[in-house]
CSV table of C-alpha atoms and ligand atoms in Angstrom, one decimal:
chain,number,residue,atom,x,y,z
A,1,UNK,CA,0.0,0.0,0.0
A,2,UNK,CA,1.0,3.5,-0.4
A,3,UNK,CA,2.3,6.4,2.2
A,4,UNK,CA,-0.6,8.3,2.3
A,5,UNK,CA,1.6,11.3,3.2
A,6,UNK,CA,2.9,11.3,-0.3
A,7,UNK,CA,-1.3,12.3,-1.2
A,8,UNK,CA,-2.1,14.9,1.3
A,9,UNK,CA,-2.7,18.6,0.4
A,10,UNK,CA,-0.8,21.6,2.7
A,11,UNK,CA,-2.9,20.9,6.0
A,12,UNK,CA,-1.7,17.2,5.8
A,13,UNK,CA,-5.4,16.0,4.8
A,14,UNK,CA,-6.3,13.7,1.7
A,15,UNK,CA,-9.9,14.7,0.8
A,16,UNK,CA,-12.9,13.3,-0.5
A,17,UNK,CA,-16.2,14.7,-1.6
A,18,UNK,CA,-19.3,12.3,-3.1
A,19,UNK,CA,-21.5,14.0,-4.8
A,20,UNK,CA,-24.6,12.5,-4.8
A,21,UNK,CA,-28.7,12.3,-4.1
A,22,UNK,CA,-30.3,11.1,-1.3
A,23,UNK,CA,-31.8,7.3,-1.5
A,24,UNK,CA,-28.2,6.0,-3.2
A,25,UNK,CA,-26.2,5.5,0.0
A,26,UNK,CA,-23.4,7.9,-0.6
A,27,UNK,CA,-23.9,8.7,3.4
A,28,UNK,CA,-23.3,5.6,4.3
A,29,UNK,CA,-20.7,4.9,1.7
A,30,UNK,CA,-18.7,7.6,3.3
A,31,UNK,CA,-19.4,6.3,7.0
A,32,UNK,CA,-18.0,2.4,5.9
A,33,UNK,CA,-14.7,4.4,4.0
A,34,UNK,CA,-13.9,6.6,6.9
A,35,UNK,CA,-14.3,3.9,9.6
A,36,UNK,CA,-12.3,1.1,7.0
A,37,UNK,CA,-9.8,4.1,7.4
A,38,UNK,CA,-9.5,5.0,11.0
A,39,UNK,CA,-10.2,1.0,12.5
A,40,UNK,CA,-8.4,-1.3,10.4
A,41,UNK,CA,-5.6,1.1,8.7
A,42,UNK,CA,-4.8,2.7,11.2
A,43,UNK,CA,-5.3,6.2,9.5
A,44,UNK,CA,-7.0,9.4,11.6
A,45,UNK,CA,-10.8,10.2,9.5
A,46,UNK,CA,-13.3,12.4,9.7
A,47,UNK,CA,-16.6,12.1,7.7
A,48,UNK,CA,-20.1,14.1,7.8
A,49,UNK,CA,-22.5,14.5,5.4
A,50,UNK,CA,-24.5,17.6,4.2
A,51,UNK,CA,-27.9,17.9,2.8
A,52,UNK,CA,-31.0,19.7,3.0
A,53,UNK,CA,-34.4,18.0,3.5
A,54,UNK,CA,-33.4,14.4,4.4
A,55,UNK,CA,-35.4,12.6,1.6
A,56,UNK,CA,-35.0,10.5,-1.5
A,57,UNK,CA,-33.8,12.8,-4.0
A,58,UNK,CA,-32.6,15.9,-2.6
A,59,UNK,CA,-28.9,16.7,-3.5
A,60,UNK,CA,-26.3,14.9,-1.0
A,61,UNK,CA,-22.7,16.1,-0.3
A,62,UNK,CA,-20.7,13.2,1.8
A,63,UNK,CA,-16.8,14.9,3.1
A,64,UNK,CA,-14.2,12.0,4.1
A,65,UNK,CA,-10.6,13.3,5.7
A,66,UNK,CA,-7.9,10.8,6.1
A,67,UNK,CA,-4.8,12.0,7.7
A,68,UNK,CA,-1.9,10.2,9.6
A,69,UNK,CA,-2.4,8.4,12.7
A,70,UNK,CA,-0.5,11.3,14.2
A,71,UNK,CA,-2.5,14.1,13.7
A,72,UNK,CA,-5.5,15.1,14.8
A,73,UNK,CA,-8.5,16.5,12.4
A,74,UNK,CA,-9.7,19.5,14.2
A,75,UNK,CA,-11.3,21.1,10.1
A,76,UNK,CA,-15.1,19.8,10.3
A,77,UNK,CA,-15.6,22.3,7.4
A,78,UNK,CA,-17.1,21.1,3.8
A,79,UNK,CA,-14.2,20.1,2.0
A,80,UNK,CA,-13.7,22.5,-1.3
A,81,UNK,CA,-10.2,21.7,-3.0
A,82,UNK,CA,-10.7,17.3,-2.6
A,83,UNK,CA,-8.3,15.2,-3.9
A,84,UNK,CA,-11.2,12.3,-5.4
A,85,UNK,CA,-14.7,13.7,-6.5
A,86,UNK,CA,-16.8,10.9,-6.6
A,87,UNK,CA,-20.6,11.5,-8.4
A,88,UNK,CA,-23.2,8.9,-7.7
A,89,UNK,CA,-25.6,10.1,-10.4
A,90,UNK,CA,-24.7,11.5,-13.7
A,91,UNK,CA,-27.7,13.9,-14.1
A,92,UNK,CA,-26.0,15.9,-10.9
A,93,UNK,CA,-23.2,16.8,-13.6
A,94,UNK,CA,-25.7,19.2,-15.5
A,95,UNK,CA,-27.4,20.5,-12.1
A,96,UNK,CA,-24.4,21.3,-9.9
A,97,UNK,CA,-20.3,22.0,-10.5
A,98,UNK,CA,-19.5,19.0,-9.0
A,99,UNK,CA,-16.1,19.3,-10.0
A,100,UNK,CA,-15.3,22.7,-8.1
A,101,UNK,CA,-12.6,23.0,-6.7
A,102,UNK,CA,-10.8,19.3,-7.4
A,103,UNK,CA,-7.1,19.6,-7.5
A,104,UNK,CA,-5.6,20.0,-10.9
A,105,UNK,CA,-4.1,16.0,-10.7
A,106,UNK,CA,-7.0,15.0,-8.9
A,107,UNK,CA,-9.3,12.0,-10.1
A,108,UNK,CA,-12.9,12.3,-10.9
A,109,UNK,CA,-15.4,9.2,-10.4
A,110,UNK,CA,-18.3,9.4,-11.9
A,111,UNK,CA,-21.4,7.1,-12.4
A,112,UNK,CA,-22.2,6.6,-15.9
A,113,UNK,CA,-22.5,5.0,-19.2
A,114,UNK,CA,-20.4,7.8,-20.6
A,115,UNK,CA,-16.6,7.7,-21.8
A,116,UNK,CA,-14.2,9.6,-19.7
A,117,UNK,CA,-13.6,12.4,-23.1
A,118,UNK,CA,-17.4,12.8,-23.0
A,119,UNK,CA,-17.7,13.6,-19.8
A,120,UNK,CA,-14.6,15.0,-19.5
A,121,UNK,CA,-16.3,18.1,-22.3
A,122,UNK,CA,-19.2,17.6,-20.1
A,123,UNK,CA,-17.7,19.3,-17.0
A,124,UNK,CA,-14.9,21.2,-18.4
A,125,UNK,CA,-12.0,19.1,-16.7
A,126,UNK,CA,-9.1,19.2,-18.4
A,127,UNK,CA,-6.6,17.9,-16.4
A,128,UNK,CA,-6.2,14.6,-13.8
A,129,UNK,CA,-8.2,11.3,-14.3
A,130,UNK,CA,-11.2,11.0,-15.3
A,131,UNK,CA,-12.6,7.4,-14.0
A,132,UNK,CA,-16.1,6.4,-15.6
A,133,UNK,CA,-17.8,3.4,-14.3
A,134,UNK,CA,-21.4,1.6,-14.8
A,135,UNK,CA,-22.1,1.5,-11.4
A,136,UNK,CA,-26.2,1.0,-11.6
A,137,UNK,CA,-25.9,-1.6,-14.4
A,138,UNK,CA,-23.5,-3.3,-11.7
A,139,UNK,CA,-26.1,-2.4,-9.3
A,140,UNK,CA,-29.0,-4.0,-10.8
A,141,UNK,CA,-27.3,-6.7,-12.0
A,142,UNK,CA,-26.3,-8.1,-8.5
A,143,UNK,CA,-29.2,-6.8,-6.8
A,144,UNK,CA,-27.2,-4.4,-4.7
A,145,UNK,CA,-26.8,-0.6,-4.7
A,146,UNK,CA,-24.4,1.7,-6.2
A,147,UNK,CA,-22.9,3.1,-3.4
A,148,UNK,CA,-20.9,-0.3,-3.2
A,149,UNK,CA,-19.8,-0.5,-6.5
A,150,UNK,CA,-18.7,3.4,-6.3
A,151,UNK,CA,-17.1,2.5,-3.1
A,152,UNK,CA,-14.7,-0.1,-5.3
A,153,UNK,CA,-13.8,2.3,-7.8
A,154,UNK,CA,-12.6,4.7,-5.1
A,155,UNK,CA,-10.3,2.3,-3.4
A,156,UNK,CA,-9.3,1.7,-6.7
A,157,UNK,CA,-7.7,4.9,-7.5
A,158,UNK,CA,-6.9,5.9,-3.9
A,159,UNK,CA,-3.2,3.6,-3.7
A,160,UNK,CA,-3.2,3.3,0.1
A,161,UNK,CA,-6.6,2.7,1.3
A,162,UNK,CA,-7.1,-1.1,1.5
A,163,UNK,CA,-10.0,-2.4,-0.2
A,164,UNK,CA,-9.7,-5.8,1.8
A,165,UNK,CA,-10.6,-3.3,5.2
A,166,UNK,CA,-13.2,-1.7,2.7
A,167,UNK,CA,-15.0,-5.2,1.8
A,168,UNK,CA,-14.6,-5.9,5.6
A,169,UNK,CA,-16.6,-2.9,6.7
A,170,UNK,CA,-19.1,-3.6,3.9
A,171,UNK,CA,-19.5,-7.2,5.4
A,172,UNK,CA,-19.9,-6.1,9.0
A,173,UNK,CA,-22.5,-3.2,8.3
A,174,UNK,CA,-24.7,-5.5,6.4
A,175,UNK,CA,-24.3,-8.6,7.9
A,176,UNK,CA,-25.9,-7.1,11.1
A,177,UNK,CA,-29.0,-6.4,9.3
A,178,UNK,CA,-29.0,-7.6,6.2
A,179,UNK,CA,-27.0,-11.2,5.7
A,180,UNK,CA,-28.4,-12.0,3.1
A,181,UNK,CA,-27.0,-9.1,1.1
A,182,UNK,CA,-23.2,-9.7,1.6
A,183,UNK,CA,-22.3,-11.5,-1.2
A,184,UNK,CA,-24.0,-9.4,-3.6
A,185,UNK,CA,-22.4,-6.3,-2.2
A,186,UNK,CA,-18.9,-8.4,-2.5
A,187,UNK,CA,-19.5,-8.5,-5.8
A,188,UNK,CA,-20.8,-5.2,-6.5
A,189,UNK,CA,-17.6,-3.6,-4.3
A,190,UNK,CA,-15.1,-5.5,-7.0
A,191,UNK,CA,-17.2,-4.7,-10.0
A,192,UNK,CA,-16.4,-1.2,-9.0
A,193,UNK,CA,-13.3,-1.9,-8.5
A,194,UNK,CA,-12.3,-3.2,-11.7
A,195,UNK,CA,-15.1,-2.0,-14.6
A,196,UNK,CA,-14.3,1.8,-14.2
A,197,UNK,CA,-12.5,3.1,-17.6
A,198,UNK,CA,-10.0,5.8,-16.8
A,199,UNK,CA,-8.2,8.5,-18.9
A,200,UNK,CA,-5.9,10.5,-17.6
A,201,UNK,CA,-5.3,14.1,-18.5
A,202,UNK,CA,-1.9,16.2,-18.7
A,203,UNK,CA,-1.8,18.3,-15.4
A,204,UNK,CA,-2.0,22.0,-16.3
A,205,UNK,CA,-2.6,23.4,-12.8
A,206,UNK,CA,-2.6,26.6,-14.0
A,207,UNK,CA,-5.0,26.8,-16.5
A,208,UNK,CA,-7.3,23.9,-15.8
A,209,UNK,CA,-8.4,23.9,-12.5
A,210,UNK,CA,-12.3,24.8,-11.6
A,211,UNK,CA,-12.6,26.9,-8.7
A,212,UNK,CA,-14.7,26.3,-6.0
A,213,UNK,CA,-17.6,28.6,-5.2
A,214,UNK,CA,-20.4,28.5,-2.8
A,215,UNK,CA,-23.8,27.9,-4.0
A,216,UNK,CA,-25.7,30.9,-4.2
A,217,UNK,CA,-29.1,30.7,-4.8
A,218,UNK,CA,-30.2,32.1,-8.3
A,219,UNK,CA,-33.0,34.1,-7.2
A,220,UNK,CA,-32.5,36.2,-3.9
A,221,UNK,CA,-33.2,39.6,-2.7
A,222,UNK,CA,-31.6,41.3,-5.5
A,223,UNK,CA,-32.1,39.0,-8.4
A,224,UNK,CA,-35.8,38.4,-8.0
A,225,UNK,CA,-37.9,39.2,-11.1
A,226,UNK,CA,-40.2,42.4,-10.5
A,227,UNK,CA,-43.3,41.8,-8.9
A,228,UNK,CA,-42.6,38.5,-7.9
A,229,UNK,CA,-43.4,36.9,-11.2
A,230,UNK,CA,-43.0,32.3,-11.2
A,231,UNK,CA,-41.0,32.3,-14.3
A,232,UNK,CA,-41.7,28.6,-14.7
A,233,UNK,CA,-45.0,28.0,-15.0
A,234,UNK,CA,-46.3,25.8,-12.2
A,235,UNK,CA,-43.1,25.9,-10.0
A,236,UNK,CA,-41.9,28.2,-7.6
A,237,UNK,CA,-38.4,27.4,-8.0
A,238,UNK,CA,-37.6,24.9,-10.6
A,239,UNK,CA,-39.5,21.8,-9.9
A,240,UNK,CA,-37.8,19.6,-12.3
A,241,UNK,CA,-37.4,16.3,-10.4
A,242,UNK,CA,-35.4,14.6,-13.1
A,243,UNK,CA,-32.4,14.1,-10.8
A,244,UNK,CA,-34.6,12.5,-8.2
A,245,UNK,CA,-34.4,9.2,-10.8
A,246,UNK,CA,-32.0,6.5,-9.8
A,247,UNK,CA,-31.7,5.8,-13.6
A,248,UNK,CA,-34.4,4.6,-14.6
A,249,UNK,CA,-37.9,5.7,-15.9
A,250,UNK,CA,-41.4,4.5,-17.4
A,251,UNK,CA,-41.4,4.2,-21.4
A,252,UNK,CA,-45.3,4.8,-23.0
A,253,UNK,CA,-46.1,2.3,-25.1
A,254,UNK,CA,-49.0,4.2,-27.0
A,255,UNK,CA,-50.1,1.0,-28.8
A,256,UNK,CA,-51.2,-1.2,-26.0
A,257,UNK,CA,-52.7,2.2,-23.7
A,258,UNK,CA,-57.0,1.5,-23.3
A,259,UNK,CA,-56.4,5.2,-21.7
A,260,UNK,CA,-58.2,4.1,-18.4
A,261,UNK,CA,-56.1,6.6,-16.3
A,262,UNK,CA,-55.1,4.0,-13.6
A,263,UNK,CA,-51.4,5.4,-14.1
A,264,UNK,CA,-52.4,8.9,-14.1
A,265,UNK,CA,-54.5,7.9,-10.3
A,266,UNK,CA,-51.3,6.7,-8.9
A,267,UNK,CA,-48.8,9.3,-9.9
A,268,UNK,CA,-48.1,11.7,-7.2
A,269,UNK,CA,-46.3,14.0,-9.4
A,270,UNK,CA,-49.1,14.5,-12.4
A,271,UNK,CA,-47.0,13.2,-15.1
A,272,UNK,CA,-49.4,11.7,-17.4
A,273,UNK,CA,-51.0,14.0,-20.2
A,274,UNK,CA,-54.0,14.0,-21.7
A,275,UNK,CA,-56.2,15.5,-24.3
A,276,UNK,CA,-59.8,15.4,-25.2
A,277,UNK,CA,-60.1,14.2,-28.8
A,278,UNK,CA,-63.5,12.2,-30.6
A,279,UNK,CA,-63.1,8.6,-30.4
A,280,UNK,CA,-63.8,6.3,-33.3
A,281,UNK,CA,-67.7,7.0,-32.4
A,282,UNK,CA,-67.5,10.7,-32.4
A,283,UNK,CA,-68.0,10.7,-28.4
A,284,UNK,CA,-65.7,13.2,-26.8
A,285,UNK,CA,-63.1,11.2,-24.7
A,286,UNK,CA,-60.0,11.8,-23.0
A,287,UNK,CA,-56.9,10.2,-24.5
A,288,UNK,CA,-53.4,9.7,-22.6
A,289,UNK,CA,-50.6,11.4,-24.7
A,290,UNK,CA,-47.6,10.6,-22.6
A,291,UNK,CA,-45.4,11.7,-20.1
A,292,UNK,CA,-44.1,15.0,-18.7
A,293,UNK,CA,-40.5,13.3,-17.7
A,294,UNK,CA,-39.8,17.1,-15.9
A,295,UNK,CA,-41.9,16.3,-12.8
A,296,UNK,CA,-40.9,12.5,-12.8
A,297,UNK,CA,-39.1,10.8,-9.8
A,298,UNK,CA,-38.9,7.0,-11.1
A,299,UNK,CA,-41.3,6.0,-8.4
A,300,UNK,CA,-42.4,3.3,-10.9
A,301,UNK,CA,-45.9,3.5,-9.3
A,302,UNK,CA,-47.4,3.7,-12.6
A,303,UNK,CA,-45.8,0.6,-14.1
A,304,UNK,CA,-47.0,-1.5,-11.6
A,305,UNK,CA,-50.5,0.4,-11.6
A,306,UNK,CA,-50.9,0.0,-15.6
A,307,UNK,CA,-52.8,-3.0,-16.0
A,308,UNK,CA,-51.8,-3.8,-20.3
A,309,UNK,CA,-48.2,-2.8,-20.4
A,310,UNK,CA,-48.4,0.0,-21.6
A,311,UNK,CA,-46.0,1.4,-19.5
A,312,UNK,CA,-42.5,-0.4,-18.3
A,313,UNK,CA,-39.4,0.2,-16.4
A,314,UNK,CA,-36.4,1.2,-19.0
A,315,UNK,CA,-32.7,2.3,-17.9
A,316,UNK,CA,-32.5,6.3,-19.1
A,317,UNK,CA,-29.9,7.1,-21.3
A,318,UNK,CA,-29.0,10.8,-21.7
A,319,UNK,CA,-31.4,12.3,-23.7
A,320,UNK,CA,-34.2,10.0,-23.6
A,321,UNK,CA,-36.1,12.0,-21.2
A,322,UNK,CA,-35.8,15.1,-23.6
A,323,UNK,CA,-36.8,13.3,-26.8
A,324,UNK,CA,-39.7,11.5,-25.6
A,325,UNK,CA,-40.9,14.3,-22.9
A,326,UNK,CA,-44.7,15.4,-23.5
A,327,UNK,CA,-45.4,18.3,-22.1
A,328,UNK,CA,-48.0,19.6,-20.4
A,329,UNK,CA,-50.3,22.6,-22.0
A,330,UNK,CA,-49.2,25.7,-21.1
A,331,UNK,CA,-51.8,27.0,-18.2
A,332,UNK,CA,-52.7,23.4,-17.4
B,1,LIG,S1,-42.6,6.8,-12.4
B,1,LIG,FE1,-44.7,7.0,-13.0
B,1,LIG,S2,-45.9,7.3,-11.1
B,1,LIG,FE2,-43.7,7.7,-10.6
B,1,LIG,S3,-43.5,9.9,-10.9
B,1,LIG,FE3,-42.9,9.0,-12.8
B,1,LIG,S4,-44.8,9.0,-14.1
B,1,LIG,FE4,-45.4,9.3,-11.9
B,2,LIG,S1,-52.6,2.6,-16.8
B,2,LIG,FE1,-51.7,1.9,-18.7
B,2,LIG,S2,-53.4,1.5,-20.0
B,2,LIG,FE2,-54.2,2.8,-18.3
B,2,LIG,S3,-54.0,4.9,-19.2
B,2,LIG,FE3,-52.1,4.5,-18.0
B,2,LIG,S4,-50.7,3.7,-19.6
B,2,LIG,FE4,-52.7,3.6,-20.5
């Protein structure tokens, strides 16, 4: 294993930040790392989580500190310059700069089915490693969650964290509760581990790096529009719940809809949309049209409601959401 004080920045710290949303595990991901850390490699950690309302969904920051055993961590401030940035769900790349602030040869980890140059022009990084790995495919295919597999990839890249400690914490914290799941999360940890592409990036630390800023909200005191105006219709802020999704969403099936609404009962985001049109006997009837993917979570309520498959459960791909989005009249 490696020194990990050839890795730490001026304050003798090697940070991590996940960037994440809440409901894929990055809290806990960071709780198993720091403690695989601090009990069985005999490292000092910190780790704390920020977020706002604690619900599936809402954005989720997760700070890890190792330092040596020697030193104590007295910082319990939101770490802005990390050395690993580690994003549990790709959408969070086009909400948030998740990449603020990561050292010029730092590594990014990043959940997706994209190639490292792709998202590499996605987020403006032009120097350090770019690590891409199909964590939810991984997920769903051993019936586990992604924070394990994102979990591998980070020991991965990280030279002198042990992922043998990691897998042991992962055991211990599941096989409390949860026996049944160790295995799976076994495999999903060395998945990670071993199916992330990386591409590294000449360092150029002084042109390349993104600085870090503090989130400011985009409408405040003096930014409000004039007389208090919703500039998007039916929200008050954005309401675009597309990053609530853990990657995956319903697909319409037009053909095989009988339009008997059960979806649209069961929804509790008022996705479905509809328009009054003459059926084949000229009686005035109310058709389903599709899906309005902007106010969509991925509840999967709906699928399981429809009762002719006319709606199932697809992985998204970039875009999808986009091309196939209906949306709702304007003043409906
Ligand atoms: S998955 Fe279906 S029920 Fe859930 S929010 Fe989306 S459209 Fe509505
Ligand atoms: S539940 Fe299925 S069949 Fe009924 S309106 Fe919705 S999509 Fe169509």
């Amino acid at each position: 294993m490696a020194d990990i004080r050839t890795h730490v920045n001026e304050a003798g710290f090697f940070e991590i930040r996940m960037e994440s949303i809440g409901g894929l595990g990055a809290n806990l991901a960071g709780k198993m790392l720091a403690e695989a850390g601090v009990l069985h490699s005999g490292y000092n950690g910190s780790n704390f989580s920020s977020y706002g309302s604690e619900k599936k969904g809402s954005p989720v920051k997760t700070f890890i500190r190792f330092t040596v055993a020697q030193r104590e961590i007295r910082s319990s401030s939101p770490i802005e310059e990390p050395h690993v940035v580690a994003v549990f769900h790709e959408s969070l790349l086009r909400t948030q700069n998740c990449v603020a602030g990561l050292q010029a040869n730092g590594t990014l980890i990043v959940n997706t089915t994209k190639t490292p140059d792709e998202i590499s022009s996605l987020t403006g990084l032009e120097s350090g490693v770019v690590v891409c790995v199909d964590a939810l495919r991984i997920a769903v295919e051993e019936k586990s969650r992604v924070n394990t597999a994102m979990l591998g990839a980070i020991c991965h890249v990280v030279d002198f964290l042990d992922e043998q400690a990691v897998k042991q914490v992962i055991a211990d914290t599941f096989g409390k509760k949860y026996p049944a799941l160790v295995a799976a999360n076994m495999r999903t940890f060395d998945r990670g581990a071993t199916e992330g592409v990386a591409r590294t990036y000449a360092p150029n630390p002084q042109k390349s790096r993104i600085p870090f800023e503090h989130p400011r909200s985009p409408l405040g005191y003096e930014t409000q529009p004039s007389g208090g105006a919703i500039i998007n219709p039916g929200n008050s802020v954005l309401r675009d719940l597309s990053a609530s999704r853990s990657g995956f969403l319903p697909e319409f099936i037009q053909d095989s809809c009988i339009h008997c609404a059960a979806c649209d009962q069961t929804c509790p985001d008022m996705c479905f949309v509809w328009t009054n049109r003459q059926d084949e006997r000229g009686r005035s009837f109310q058709f389903l049209e599709g899906i309005d993917y902007q106010y969509c979570k991925g509840c999967m309520r709906c699928v399981t409601a429809c009762p002719t498959d006319a709606l199932r459960s697809i992985r998204e791909l970039d875009g999808y959401a986009d091309q196939h989005q209906v949306k709702h009249p304007v003043g409906a």
